[in-house]
Amino acid sequence: MRIRSQADLEKARELGLKSLYPDKVKVMVGMGSCGLAAGAQAAYDSLRQEIEKRRLDAIVCRTGCIGFCEEEPLVDVLRPGMPRITYSQITGEKASALISGLGNGRLSKEWALCRMDEEEHLVRGETRRYPLGEVPGEAEDI
């Protein structure tokens, strides 16, 4: 997309934000060199296959190093309006089980490393908070 006006810039900004926070499930796989060395490619491939097989409306994407190398491969699951859940040491087999639960509308506590209740929106200069009262019951203990 060529940016020739302020309106073009605003459109590019909105498209970028929509790719970061889509209106559907987004699964992000840490694929920095540490993640790849720990087997992130197999996890990524398995996640994509399971989502495709189950015909889930979800995006699987690669991301860079998340910063906790000893827990790689790391997988973040972001559902609209819900906290981001980070899962650690996700193998191809674990990825299949993770998507199985997600397909049933449930978050898995198994392999959960942490739950992020807020994120800094650097583009907008604000903090995006997930209301704790709306966290699904299965995520309360994560």
PDB file of C-alpha atoms in Angstrom:
ATOM      1  CA  MET A   1       0.000   0.000   0.000  1.00  0.00           C
ATOM      2  CA  ARG A   2       1.373   3.367  -0.985  1.00  0.00           C
ATOM      3  CA  ILE A   3       0.956   6.129   1.531  1.00  0.00           C
ATOM      4  CA  ARG A   4       0.186   9.374  -0.245  1.00  0.00           C
ATOM      5  CA  SER A   5      -2.024  11.162   2.229  1.00  0.00           C
ATOM      6  CA  GLN A   6      -2.983  11.385   5.866  1.00  0.00           C
ATOM      7  CA  ALA A   7      -6.033   9.234   5.075  1.00  0.00           C
ATOM      8  CA  ASP A   8      -3.771   6.522   3.580  1.00  0.00           C
ATOM      9  CA  LEU A   9      -1.615   6.620   6.700  1.00  0.00           C
ATOM     10  CA  GLU A  10      -4.667   6.285   8.937  1.00  0.00           C
ATOM     11  CA  LYS A  11      -5.929   3.343   6.860  1.00  0.00           C
ATOM     12  CA  ALA A  12      -2.536   1.614   7.134  1.00  0.00           C
ATOM     13  CA  ARG A  13      -2.584   2.190  10.893  1.00  0.00           C
ATOM     14  CA  GLU A  14      -6.046   0.651  11.264  1.00  0.00           C
ATOM     15  CA  LEU A  15      -5.087  -2.346   9.101  1.00  0.00           C
ATOM     16  CA  GLY A  16      -1.996  -2.851  11.258  1.00  0.00           C
ATOM     17  CA  LEU A  17      -4.014  -2.719  14.474  1.00  0.00           C
ATOM     18  CA  LYS A  18      -6.540  -5.157  13.046  1.00  0.00           C
ATOM     19  CA  SER A  19      -3.734  -7.608  12.263  1.00  0.00           C
ATOM     20  CA  LEU A  20      -2.423  -7.285  15.828  1.00  0.00           C
ATOM     21  CA  TYR A  21      -5.848  -7.632  17.455  1.00  0.00           C
ATOM     22  CA  PRO A  22      -8.207  -9.389  15.018  1.00  0.00           C
ATOM     23  CA  ASP A  23     -11.853 -10.176  15.717  1.00  0.00           C
ATOM     24  CA  LYS A  24     -11.025 -13.877  15.963  1.00  0.00           C
ATOM     25  CA  VAL A  25      -8.660 -16.184  17.811  1.00  0.00           C
ATOM     26  CA  LYS A  26      -5.001 -15.452  17.145  1.00  0.00           C
ATOM     27  CA  VAL A  27      -2.320 -18.025  17.974  1.00  0.00           C
ATOM     28  CA  MET A  28       1.253 -16.715  17.975  1.00  0.00           C
ATOM     29  CA  VAL A  29       4.291 -18.978  17.944  1.00  0.00           C
ATOM     30  CA  GLY A  30       7.656 -17.635  19.145  1.00  0.00           C
ATOM     31  CA  MET A  31       9.968 -18.407  16.244  1.00  0.00           C
ATOM     32  CA  GLY A  32      13.169 -16.624  17.102  1.00  0.00           C
ATOM     33  CA  SER A  33      16.347 -18.687  16.909  1.00  0.00           C
ATOM     34  CA  CYS A  34      15.758 -20.017  20.442  1.00  0.00           C
ATOM     35  CA  GLY A  35      12.203 -21.085  19.620  1.00  0.00           C
ATOM     36  CA  LEU A  36      13.257 -22.736  16.380  1.00  0.00           C
ATOM     37  CA  ALA A  37      16.058 -24.608  18.154  1.00  0.00           C
ATOM     38  CA  ALA A  38      13.513 -25.888  20.694  1.00  0.00           C
ATOM     39  CA  GLY A  39      11.060 -27.146  18.050  1.00  0.00           C
ATOM     40  CA  ALA A  40       8.805 -24.171  17.315  1.00  0.00           C
ATOM     41  CA  GLN A  41       8.498 -25.098  13.629  1.00  0.00           C
ATOM     42  CA  ALA A  42       6.893 -28.447  14.516  1.00  0.00           C
ATOM     43  CA  ALA A  43       4.526 -26.700  16.947  1.00  0.00           C
ATOM     44  CA  TYR A  44       3.637 -24.083  14.314  1.00  0.00           C
ATOM     45  CA  ASP A  45       2.972 -26.735  11.659  1.00  0.00           C
ATOM     46  CA  SER A  46       0.852 -28.785  14.056  1.00  0.00           C
ATOM     47  CA  LEU A  47      -1.167 -25.740  15.164  1.00  0.00           C
ATOM     48  CA  ARG A  48      -1.907 -24.803  11.550  1.00  0.00           C
ATOM     49  CA  GLN A  49      -2.884 -28.369  10.646  1.00  0.00           C
ATOM     50  CA  GLU A  50      -5.202 -28.739  13.651  1.00  0.00           C
ATOM     51  CA  ILE A  51      -6.907 -25.404  13.038  1.00  0.00           C
ATOM     52  CA  GLU A  52      -7.374 -26.273   9.375  1.00  0.00           C
ATOM     53  CA  LYS A  53      -8.579 -29.808  10.172  1.00  0.00           C
ATOM     54  CA  ARG A  54     -11.144 -28.495  12.665  1.00  0.00           C
ATOM     55  CA  ARG A  55     -12.106 -25.587  10.388  1.00  0.00           C
ATOM     56  CA  LEU A  56     -11.657 -23.095  13.206  1.00  0.00           C
ATOM     57  CA  ASP A  57     -11.856 -19.389  12.484  1.00  0.00           C
ATOM     58  CA  ALA A  58      -8.400 -18.594  13.832  1.00  0.00           C
ATOM     59  CA  ILE A  59      -5.104 -17.136  12.710  1.00  0.00           C
ATOM     60  CA  VAL A  60      -1.764 -18.821  13.376  1.00  0.00           C
ATOM     61  CA  CYS A  61       1.225 -16.549  12.960  1.00  0.00           C
ATOM     62  CA  ARG A  62       4.920 -16.436  13.685  1.00  0.00           C
ATOM     63  CA  THR A  63       6.388 -13.925  16.060  1.00  0.00           C
ATOM     64  CA  GLY A  64       9.912 -13.183  17.167  1.00  0.00           C
ATOM     65  CA  CYS A  65      11.580 -14.078  20.417  1.00  0.00           C
ATOM     66  CA  ILE A  66       9.212 -13.594  23.325  1.00  0.00           C
ATOM     67  CA  GLY A  67      12.150 -13.442  25.728  1.00  0.00           C
ATOM     68  CA  PHE A  68      11.873 -16.532  27.885  1.00  0.00           C
ATOM     69  CA  CYS A  69      14.166 -18.856  25.946  1.00  0.00           C
ATOM     70  CA  GLU A  70      14.276 -21.676  28.488  1.00  0.00           C
ATOM     71  CA  GLU A  71      10.501 -22.161  28.132  1.00  0.00           C
ATOM     72  CA  GLU A  72      10.464 -22.323  24.313  1.00  0.00           C
ATOM     73  CA  PRO A  73       8.603 -23.128  22.205  1.00  0.00           C
ATOM     74  CA  LEU A  74       6.198 -20.494  23.529  1.00  0.00           C
ATOM     75  CA  VAL A  75       2.698 -20.100  22.127  1.00  0.00           C
ATOM     76  CA  ASP A  76       0.403 -17.171  22.899  1.00  0.00           C
ATOM     77  CA  VAL A  77      -3.362 -17.511  22.472  1.00  0.00           C
ATOM     78  CA  LEU A  78      -5.340 -14.306  22.162  1.00  0.00           C
ATOM     79  CA  ARG A  79      -9.129 -14.459  22.035  1.00  0.00           C
ATOM     80  CA  PRO A  80     -11.109 -11.252  21.427  1.00  0.00           C
ATOM     81  CA  GLY A  81     -11.883  -9.523  24.713  1.00  0.00           C
ATOM     82  CA  MET A  82     -10.014 -12.129  26.756  1.00  0.00           C
ATOM     83  CA  PRO A  83      -6.576 -12.149  28.379  1.00  0.00           C
ATOM     84  CA  ARG A  84      -3.598 -13.396  26.433  1.00  0.00           C
ATOM     85  CA  ILE A  85      -2.480 -16.823  27.642  1.00  0.00           C
ATOM     86  CA  THR A  86       1.127 -17.913  27.117  1.00  0.00           C
ATOM     87  CA  TYR A  87       1.857 -21.625  26.943  1.00  0.00           C
ATOM     88  CA  SER A  88       5.359 -23.048  27.339  1.00  0.00           C
ATOM     89  CA  GLN A  89       7.282 -25.959  25.867  1.00  0.00           C
ATOM     90  CA  ILE A  90       4.628 -26.636  23.237  1.00  0.00           C
ATOM     91  CA  THR A  91       5.518 -29.621  21.065  1.00  0.00           C
ATOM     92  CA  GLY A  92       3.598 -30.787  18.018  1.00  0.00           C
ATOM     93  CA  GLU A  93       1.582 -33.215  20.169  1.00  0.00           C
ATOM     94  CA  LYS A  94       0.799 -30.581  22.782  1.00  0.00           C
ATOM     95  CA  ALA A  95      -0.221 -28.168  20.012  1.00  0.00           C
ATOM     96  CA  SER A  96      -2.860 -30.644  18.826  1.00  0.00           C
ATOM     97  CA  ALA A  97      -4.276 -30.956  22.346  1.00  0.00           C
ATOM     98  CA  LEU A  98      -4.231 -27.182  22.820  1.00  0.00           C
ATOM     99  CA  ILE A  99      -6.259 -26.617  19.653  1.00  0.00           C
ATOM    100  CA  SER A 100      -8.623 -29.435  20.571  1.00  0.00           C
ATOM    101  CA  GLY A 101      -9.530 -27.570  23.759  1.00  0.00           C
ATOM    102  CA  LEU A 102      -9.744 -24.250  21.957  1.00  0.00           C
ATOM    103  CA  GLY A 103     -12.091 -25.810  19.400  1.00  0.00           C
ATOM    104  CA  ASN A 104     -14.381 -26.774  22.269  1.00  0.00           C
ATOM    105  CA  GLY A 105     -14.332 -23.185  23.547  1.00  0.00           C
ATOM    106  CA  ARG A 106     -12.108 -23.970  26.506  1.00  0.00           C
ATOM    107  CA  LEU A 107      -8.722 -22.697  27.515  1.00  0.00           C
ATOM    108  CA  SER A 108      -6.307 -25.325  28.711  1.00  0.00           C
ATOM    109  CA  LYS A 109      -4.565 -24.801  32.051  1.00  0.00           C
ATOM    110  CA  GLU A 110      -2.055 -27.476  31.178  1.00  0.00           C
ATOM    111  CA  TRP A 111       1.233 -25.987  29.952  1.00  0.00           C
ATOM    112  CA  ALA A 112      -0.008 -22.447  30.757  1.00  0.00           C
ATOM    113  CA  LEU A 113       2.911 -20.278  31.783  1.00  0.00           C
ATOM    114  CA  CYS A 114       1.062 -17.021  32.424  1.00  0.00           C
ATOM    115  CA  ARG A 115      -1.975 -14.883  31.735  1.00  0.00           C
ATOM    116  CA  MET A 116      -1.588 -11.267  30.640  1.00  0.00           C
ATOM    117  CA  ASP A 117      -4.426  -9.092  31.877  1.00  0.00           C
ATOM    118  CA  GLU A 118      -3.230  -5.978  30.084  1.00  0.00           C
ATOM    119  CA  GLU A 119      -1.007  -4.943  27.209  1.00  0.00           C
ATOM    120  CA  GLU A 120       0.600  -1.683  26.234  1.00  0.00           C
ATOM    121  CA  HIS A 121      -0.861  -0.355  23.007  1.00  0.00           C
ATOM    122  CA  LEU A 122       2.262   1.384  21.764  1.00  0.00           C
ATOM    123  CA  VAL A 123       0.634   2.755  18.605  1.00  0.00           C
ATOM    124  CA  ARG A 124      -2.220   4.329  20.527  1.00  0.00           C
ATOM    125  CA  GLY A 125      -0.150   5.211  23.571  1.00  0.00           C
ATOM    126  CA  GLU A 126      -2.534   3.503  25.969  1.00  0.00           C
ATOM    127  CA  THR A 127      -2.918   0.337  27.984  1.00  0.00           C
ATOM    128  CA  ARG A 128      -5.380  -2.283  26.810  1.00  0.00           C
ATOM    129  CA  ARG A 129      -6.908  -3.965  29.863  1.00  0.00           C
ATOM    130  CA  TYR A 130      -8.936  -7.146  29.912  1.00  0.00           C
ATOM    131  CA  PRO A 131     -11.710  -6.931  32.506  1.00  0.00           C
ATOM    132  CA  LEU A 132     -11.032  -9.582  35.132  1.00  0.00           C
ATOM    133  CA  GLY A 133     -14.724 -10.066  35.765  1.00  0.00           C
ATOM    134  CA  GLU A 134     -15.082 -11.307  32.198  1.00  0.00           C
ATOM    135  CA  VAL A 135     -12.258 -13.829  32.252  1.00  0.00           C
ATOM    136  CA  PRO A 136     -13.747 -17.245  31.581  1.00  0.00           C
ATOM    137  CA  GLY A 137     -13.755 -19.520  34.624  1.00  0.00           C
ATOM    138  CA  GLU A 138     -11.164 -21.879  33.203  1.00  0.00           C
ATOM    139  CA  ALA A 139      -8.673 -18.994  32.932  1.00  0.00           C
ATOM    140  CA  GLU A 140      -9.152 -17.679  36.473  1.00  0.00           C
ATOM    141  CA  ASP A 141      -6.472 -19.990  37.864  1.00  0.00           C
ATOM    142  CA  ILE A 142      -3.939 -19.306  35.120  1.00  0.00           C
TER     143      ILE A 142
END
